[in-house]
Short mmCIF file of C-alpha atoms and ligand atoms in Angstrom, two decimals:
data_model
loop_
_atom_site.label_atom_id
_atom_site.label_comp_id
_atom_site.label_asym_id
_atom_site.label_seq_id
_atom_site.Cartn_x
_atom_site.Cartn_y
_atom_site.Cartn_z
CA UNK A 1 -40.77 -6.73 -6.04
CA UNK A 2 -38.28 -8.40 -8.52
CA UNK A 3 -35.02 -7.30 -9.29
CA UNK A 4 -33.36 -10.01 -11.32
CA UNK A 5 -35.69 -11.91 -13.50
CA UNK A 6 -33.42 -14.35 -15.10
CA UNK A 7 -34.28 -18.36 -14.49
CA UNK A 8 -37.41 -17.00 -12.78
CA UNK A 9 -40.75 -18.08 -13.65
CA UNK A 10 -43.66 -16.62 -15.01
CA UNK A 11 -47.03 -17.30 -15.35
CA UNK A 12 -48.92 -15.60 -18.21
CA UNK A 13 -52.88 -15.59 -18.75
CA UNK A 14 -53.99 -14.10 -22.25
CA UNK A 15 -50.36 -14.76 -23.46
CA UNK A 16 -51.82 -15.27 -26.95
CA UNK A 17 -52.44 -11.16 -27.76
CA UNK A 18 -52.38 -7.83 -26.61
CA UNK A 19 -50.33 -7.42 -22.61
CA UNK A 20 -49.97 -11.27 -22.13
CA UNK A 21 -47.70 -11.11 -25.36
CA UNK A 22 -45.64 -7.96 -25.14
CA UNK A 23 -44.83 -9.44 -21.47
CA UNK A 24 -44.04 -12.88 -22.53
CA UNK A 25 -41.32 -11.33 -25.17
CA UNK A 26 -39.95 -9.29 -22.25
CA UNK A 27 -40.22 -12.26 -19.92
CA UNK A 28 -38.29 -14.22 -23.16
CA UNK A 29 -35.27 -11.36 -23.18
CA UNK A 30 -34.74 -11.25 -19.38
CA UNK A 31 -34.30 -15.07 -19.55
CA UNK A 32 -37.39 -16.30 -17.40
CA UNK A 33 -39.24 -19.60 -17.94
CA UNK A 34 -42.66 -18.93 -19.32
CA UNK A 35 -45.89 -20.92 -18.73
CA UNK A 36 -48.24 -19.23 -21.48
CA UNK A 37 -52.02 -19.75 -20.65
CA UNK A 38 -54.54 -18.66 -23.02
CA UNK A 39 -57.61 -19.73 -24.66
CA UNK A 40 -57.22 -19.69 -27.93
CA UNK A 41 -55.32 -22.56 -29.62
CA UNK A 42 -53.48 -21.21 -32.89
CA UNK A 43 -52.83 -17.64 -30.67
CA UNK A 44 -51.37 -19.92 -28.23
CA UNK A 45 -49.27 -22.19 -30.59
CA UNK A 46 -47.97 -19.04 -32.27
CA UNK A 47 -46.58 -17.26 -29.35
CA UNK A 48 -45.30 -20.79 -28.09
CA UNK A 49 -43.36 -20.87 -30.60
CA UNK A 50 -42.08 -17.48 -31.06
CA UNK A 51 -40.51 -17.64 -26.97
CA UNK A 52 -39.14 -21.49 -28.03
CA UNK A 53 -37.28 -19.98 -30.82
CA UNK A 54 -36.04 -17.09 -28.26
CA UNK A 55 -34.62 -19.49 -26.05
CA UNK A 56 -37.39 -19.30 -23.29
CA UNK A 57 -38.33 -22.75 -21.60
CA UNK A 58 -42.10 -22.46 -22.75
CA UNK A 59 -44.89 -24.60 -21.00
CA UNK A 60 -48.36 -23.72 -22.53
CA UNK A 61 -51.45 -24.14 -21.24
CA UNK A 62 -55.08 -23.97 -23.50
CA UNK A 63 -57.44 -23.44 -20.88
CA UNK A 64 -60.60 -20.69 -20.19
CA UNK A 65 -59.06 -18.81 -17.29
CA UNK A 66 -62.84 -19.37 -15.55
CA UNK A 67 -62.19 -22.86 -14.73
CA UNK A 68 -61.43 -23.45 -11.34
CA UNK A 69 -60.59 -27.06 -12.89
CA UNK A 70 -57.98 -26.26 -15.43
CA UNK A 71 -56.69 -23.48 -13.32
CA UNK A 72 -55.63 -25.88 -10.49
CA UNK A 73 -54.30 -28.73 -13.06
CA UNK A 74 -52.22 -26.14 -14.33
CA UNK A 75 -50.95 -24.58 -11.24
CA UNK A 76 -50.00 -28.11 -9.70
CA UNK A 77 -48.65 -29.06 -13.30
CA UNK A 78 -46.15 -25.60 -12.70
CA UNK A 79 -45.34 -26.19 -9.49
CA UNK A 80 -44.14 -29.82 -10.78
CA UNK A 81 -42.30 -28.39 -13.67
CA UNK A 82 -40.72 -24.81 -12.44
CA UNK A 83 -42.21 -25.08 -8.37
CA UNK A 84 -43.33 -21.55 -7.35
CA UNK A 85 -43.56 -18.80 -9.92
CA UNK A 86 -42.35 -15.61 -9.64
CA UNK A 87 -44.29 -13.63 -11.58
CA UNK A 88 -47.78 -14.14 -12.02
CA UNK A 89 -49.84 -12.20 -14.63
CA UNK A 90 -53.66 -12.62 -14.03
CA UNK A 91 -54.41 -11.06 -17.77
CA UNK A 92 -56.94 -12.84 -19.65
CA UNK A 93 -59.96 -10.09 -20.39
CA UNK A 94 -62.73 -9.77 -22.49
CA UNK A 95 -64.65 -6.47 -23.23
CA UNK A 96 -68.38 -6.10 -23.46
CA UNK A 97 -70.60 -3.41 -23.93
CA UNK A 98 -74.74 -2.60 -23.87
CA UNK A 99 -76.73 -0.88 -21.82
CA UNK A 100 -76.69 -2.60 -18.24
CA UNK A 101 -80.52 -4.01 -18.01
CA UNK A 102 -79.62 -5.39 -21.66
CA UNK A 103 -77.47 -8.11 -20.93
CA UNK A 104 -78.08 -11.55 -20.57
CA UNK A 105 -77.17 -14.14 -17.41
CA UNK A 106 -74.73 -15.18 -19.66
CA UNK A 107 -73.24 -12.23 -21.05
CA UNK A 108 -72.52 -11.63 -17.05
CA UNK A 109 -71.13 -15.43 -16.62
CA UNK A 110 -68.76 -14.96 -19.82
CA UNK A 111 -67.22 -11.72 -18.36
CA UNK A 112 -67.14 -12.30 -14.94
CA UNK A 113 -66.01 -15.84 -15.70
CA UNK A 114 -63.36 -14.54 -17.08
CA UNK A 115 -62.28 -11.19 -15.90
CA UNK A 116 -62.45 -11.92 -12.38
CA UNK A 117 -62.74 -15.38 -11.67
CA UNK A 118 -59.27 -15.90 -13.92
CA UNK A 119 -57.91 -13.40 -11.64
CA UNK A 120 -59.39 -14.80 -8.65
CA UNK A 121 -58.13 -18.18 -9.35
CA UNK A 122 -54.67 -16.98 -10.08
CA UNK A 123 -54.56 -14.90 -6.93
CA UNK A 124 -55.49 -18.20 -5.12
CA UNK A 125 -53.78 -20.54 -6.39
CA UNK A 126 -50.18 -19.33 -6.71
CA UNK A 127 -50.26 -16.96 -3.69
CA UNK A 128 -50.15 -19.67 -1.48
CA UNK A 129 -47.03 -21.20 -3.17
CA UNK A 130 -45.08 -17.99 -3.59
CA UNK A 131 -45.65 -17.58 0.16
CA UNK A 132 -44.26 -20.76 1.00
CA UNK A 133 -41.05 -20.55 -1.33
CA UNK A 134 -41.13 -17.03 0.68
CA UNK A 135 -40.83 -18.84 3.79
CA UNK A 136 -38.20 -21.32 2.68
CA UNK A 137 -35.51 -18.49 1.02
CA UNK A 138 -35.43 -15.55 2.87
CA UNK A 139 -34.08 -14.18 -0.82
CA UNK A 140 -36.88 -15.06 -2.80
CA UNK A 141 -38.93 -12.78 -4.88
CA UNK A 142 -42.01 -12.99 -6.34
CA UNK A 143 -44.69 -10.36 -7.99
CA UNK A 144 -48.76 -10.78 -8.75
CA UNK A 145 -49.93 -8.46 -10.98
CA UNK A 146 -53.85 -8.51 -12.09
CA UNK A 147 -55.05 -6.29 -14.99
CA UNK A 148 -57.96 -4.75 -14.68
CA UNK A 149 -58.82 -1.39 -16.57
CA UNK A 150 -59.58 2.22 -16.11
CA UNK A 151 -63.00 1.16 -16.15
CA UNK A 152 -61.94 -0.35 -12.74
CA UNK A 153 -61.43 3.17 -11.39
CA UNK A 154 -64.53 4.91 -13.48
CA UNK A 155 -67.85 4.03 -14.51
CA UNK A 156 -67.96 4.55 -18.54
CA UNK A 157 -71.84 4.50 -19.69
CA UNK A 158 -72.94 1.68 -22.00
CA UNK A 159 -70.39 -0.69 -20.59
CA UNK A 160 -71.75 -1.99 -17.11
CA UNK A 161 -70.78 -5.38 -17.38
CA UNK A 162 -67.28 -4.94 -17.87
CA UNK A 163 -66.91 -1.38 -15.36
CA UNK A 164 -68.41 -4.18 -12.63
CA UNK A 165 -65.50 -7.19 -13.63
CA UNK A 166 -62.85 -4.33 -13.26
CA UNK A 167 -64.16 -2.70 -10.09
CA UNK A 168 -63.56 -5.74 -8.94
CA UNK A 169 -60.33 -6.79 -9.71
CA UNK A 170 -59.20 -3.70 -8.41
CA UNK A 171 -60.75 -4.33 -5.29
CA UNK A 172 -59.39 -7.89 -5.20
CA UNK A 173 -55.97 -6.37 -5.97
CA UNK A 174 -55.92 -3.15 -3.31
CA UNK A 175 -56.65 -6.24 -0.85
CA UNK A 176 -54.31 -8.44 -1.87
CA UNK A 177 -51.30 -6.27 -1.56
CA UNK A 178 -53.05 -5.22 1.94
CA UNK A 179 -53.63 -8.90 3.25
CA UNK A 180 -50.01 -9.75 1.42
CA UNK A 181 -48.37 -6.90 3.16
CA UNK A 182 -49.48 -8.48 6.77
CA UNK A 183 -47.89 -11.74 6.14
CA UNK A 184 -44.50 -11.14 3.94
CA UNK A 185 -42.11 -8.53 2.41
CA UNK A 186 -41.33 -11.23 -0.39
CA UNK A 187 -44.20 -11.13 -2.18
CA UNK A 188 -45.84 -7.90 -4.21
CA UNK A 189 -48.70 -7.18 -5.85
CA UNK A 190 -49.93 -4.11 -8.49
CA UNK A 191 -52.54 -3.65 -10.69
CA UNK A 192 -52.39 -2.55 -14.54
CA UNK A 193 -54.95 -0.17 -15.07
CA UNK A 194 -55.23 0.36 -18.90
CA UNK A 195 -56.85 3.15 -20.85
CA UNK A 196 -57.62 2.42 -24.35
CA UNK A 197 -54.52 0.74 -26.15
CA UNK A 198 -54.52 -1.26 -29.55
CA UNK A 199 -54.91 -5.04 -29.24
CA UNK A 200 -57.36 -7.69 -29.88
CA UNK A 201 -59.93 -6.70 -26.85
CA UNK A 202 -63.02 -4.81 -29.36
CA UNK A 203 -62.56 -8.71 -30.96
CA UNK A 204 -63.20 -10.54 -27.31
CA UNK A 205 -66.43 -12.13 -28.57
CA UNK A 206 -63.96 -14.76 -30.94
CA UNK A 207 -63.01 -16.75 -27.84
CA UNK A 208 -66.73 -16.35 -26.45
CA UNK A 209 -67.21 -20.08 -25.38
CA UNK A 210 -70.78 -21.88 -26.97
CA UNK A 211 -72.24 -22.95 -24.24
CA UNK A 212 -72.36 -19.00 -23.21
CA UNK A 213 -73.19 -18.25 -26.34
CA UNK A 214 -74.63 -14.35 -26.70
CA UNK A 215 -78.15 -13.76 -28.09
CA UNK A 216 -78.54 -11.39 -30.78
CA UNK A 217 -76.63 -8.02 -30.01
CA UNK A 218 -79.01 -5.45 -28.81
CA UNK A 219 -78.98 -1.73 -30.37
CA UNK A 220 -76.78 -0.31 -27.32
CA UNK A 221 -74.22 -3.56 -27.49
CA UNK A 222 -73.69 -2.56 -31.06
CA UNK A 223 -73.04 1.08 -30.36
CA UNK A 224 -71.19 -0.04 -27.70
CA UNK A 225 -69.28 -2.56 -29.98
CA UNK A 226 -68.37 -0.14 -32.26
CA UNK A 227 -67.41 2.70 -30.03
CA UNK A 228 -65.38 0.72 -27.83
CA UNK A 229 -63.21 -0.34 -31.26
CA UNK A 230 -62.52 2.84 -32.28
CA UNK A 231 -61.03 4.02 -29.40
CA UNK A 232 -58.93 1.29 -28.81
CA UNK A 233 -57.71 1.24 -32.30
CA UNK A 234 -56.71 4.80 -31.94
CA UNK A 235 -55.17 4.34 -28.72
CA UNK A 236 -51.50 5.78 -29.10
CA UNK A 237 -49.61 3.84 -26.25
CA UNK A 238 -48.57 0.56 -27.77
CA UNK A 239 -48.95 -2.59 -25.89
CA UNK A 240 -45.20 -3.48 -25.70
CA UNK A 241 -44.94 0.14 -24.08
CA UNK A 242 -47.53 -0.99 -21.03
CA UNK A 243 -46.12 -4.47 -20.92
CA UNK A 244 -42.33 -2.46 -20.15
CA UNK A 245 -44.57 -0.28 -17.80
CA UNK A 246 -45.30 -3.70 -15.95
CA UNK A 247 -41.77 -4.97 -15.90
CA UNK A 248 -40.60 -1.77 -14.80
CA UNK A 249 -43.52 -1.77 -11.79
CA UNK A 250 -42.01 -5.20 -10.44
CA UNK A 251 -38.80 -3.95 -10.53
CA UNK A 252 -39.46 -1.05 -8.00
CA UNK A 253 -42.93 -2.68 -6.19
CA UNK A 254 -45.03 0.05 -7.76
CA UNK A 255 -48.52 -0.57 -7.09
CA UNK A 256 -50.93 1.00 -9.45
CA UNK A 257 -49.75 0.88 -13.27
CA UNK A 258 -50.97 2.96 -15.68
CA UNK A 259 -50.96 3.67 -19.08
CA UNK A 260 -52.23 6.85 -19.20
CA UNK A 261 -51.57 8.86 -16.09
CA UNK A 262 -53.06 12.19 -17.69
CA UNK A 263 -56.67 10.23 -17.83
CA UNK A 264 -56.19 10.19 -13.99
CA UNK A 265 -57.83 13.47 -13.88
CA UNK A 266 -61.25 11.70 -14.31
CA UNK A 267 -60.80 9.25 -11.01
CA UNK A 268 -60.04 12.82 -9.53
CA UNK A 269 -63.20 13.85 -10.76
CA UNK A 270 -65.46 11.18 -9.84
CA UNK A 271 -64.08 11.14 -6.35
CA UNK A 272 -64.81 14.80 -5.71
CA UNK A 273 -68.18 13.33 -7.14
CA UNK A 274 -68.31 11.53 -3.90
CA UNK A 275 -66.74 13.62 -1.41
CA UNK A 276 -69.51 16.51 -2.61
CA UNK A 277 -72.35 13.92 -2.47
CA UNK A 278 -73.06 14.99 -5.76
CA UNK A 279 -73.69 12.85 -9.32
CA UNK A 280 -71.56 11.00 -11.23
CA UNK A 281 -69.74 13.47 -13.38
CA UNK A 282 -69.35 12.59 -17.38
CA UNK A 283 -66.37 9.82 -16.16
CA UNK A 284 -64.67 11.59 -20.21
CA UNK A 285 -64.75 15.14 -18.77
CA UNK A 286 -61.90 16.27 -21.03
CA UNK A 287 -63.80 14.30 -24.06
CA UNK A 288 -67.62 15.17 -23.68
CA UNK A 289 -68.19 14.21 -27.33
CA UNK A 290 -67.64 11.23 -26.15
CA UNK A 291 -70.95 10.89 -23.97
CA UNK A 292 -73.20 13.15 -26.76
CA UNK A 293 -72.47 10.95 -29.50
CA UNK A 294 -73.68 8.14 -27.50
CA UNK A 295 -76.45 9.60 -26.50
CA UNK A 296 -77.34 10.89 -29.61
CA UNK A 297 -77.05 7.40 -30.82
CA UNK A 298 -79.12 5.69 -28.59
CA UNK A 299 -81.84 7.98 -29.05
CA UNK A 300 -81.96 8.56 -32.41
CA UNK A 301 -84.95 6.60 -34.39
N1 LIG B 1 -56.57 -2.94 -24.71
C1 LIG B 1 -57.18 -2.09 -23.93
O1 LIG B 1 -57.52 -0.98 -24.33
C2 LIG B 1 -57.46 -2.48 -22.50
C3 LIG B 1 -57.85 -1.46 -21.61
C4 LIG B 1 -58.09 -1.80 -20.29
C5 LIG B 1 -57.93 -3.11 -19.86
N2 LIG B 1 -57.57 -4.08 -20.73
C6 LIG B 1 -57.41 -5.45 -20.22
O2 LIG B 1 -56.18 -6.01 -20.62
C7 LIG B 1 -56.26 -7.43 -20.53
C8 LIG B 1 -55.61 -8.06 -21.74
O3 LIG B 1 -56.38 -7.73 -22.88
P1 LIG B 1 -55.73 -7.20 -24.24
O4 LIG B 1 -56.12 -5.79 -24.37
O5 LIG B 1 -54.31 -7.60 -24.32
O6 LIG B 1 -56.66 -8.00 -25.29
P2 LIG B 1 -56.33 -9.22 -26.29
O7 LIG B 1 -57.66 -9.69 -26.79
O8 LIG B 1 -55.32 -8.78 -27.29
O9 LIG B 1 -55.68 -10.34 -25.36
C9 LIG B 1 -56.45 -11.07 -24.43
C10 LIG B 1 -56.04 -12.53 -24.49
O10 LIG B 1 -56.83 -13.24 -23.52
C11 LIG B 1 -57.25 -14.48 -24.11
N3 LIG B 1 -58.48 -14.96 -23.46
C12 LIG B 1 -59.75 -14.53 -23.65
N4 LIG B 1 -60.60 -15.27 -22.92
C13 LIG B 1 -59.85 -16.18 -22.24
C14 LIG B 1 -60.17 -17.21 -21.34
N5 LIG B 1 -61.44 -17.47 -20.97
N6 LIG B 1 -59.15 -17.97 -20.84
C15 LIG B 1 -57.87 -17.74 -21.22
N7 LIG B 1 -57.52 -16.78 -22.08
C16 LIG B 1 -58.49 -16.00 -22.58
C17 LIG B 1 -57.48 -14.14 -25.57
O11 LIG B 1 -57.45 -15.30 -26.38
C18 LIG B 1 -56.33 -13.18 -25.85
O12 LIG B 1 -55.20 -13.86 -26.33
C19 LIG B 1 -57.74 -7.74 -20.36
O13 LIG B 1 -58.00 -8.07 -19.00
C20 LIG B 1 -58.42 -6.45 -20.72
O14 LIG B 1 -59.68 -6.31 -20.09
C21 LIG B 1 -57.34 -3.79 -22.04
#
């Protein structure tokens, strides 16, 4: 929980696009300092620049959120600059698609590099210094939130890869605020469970790094490519409206933030799935064209 963010600190992976920006401008308004951590250099310099001119102190970071390497060079490089942040945003995501036997060893390394080994490294590397500023100021506050997806909470067909990264950052995060909750009141935890919102995920593949460089798309990654973009470009929650979502969680230690409560109807559905022992239900019950079109897709000649 936070309840006053100004002259805090937060950290900010993806803050190039998408959530990572939206919550750097709101970090920018509320007066925090912001390290900005992202991949991609002009994104980065751009947004750098646009929280300078706001007044934020800025301190950004090009780094692939994978590295164990550059994660820890920047943490100890924050801790010199601002000591423990506040509020930590373990972001940075990339999207992927294809039937699940279709992907490569490295189509798995890029998005688990990044979806959950950014968040892991986040979670272990600042949790440890929140916890001791914790134990130094019995007043201060400080907030980890992880994004992870709807697809951490269902199991979309056609998009294995990237259901697994999410299931697990939701995992990570229920533990988190369950391990963090046996130690300390001072420190919180949520996770931002998006549905489909416009922003630059159905373009992930531009940061893809070369040396886990894809192979020529199979049939279902294509179908997958382009179904995947048209929902999220229709998507009618903006990003700025789940990045106030997030500010607003911190602010009353909400743990699970979503953007579309009303899809919440399909986790209901897949865990009566469960409790009946029977199988996985169509995880787009109230959009079954959803799952014919893809089917009729793949099969067709
Ligand atoms: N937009 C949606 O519909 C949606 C839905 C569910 C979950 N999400 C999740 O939201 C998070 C943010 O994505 P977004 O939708 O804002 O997309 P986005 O592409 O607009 O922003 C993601 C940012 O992460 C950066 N990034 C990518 N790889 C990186 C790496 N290895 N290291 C550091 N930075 C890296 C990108 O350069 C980009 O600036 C992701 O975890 C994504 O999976 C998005």
């Amino acid at each position: 929980m936070i309840t006053n963010f100004k002259g805090k600190t937060a950290v900010l992976t993806g803050a190039g696009s998408g959530f990572g920006l939206e919550c750097a401008r709101i970090g920018a308004k509320l007066g925090m300092n912001l390290v900005l951590v992202d991949v991609q250099q002009d994104a980065l310099d751009q947004a750098s620049a646009e929280m300078a001119a706001a007044g934020a102190e800025v301190l950004p970071f090009r780094l692939d959120v994978a590295s164990a390497q550059q994660m820890e060079a920047m943490s100890q490089a924050v801790f010199e600059r601002f000591g423990a942040p506040h509020f930590v945003f373990n972001n940075a995501g990339v999207g992927s698609g294809g039937l699940v036997w279709e992907n490569t060893v490295k189509d798995w390394e890029w998005v688990l590099g990044v979806n959950l080994w950014g968040v892991i490294h986040g979670v272990r590397l600042f949790t440890p210094m929140m916890l001791e500023a914790a134990a130094k100021d019995p007043s201060w506050q400080g907030h980890i939130v992880n994004t992870a997806s709807m697809a951490g909470l269902l199991n979309p067909p056609n998009m294995g890869v990237y259901n697994v990264s999410k299931h697990a950052v939701v995992s990570l995060s229920e533990t988190l605020y369950q391990d963090l909750r046996l130690v300390s009141d001072q420190v919180g935890a949520s996770v931002l469970c998006p549905y489909f919102v416009p922003t630059g995920i159905s373009q992930s593949h531009r940061n893809r790094p070369a040396d886990l460089d894809a192979e020529k798309p199979t049939r279902s990654q294509l179908i997958g490519q382009a179904m995947t973009g048209k929902a999220v470009g229709s998507g009618k929650v903006t990003a700025a409206e789940v990045a106030q979502k997030v500010f607003e969680a911190m602010a009353a230690d909400q743990f699970y933030i979503f953007s579309h409560p009303k899809a919440l109807g399909n986790v209901q559905n897949r865990m009566e799935c469960i409790m009946q022992q029977t199988h996985p239900t169509d995880p787009f019950a109230e959009r079954p064209e959803i799952g014919r079109d893809l089917k009729a897709a793949l099969r067709a000649d």
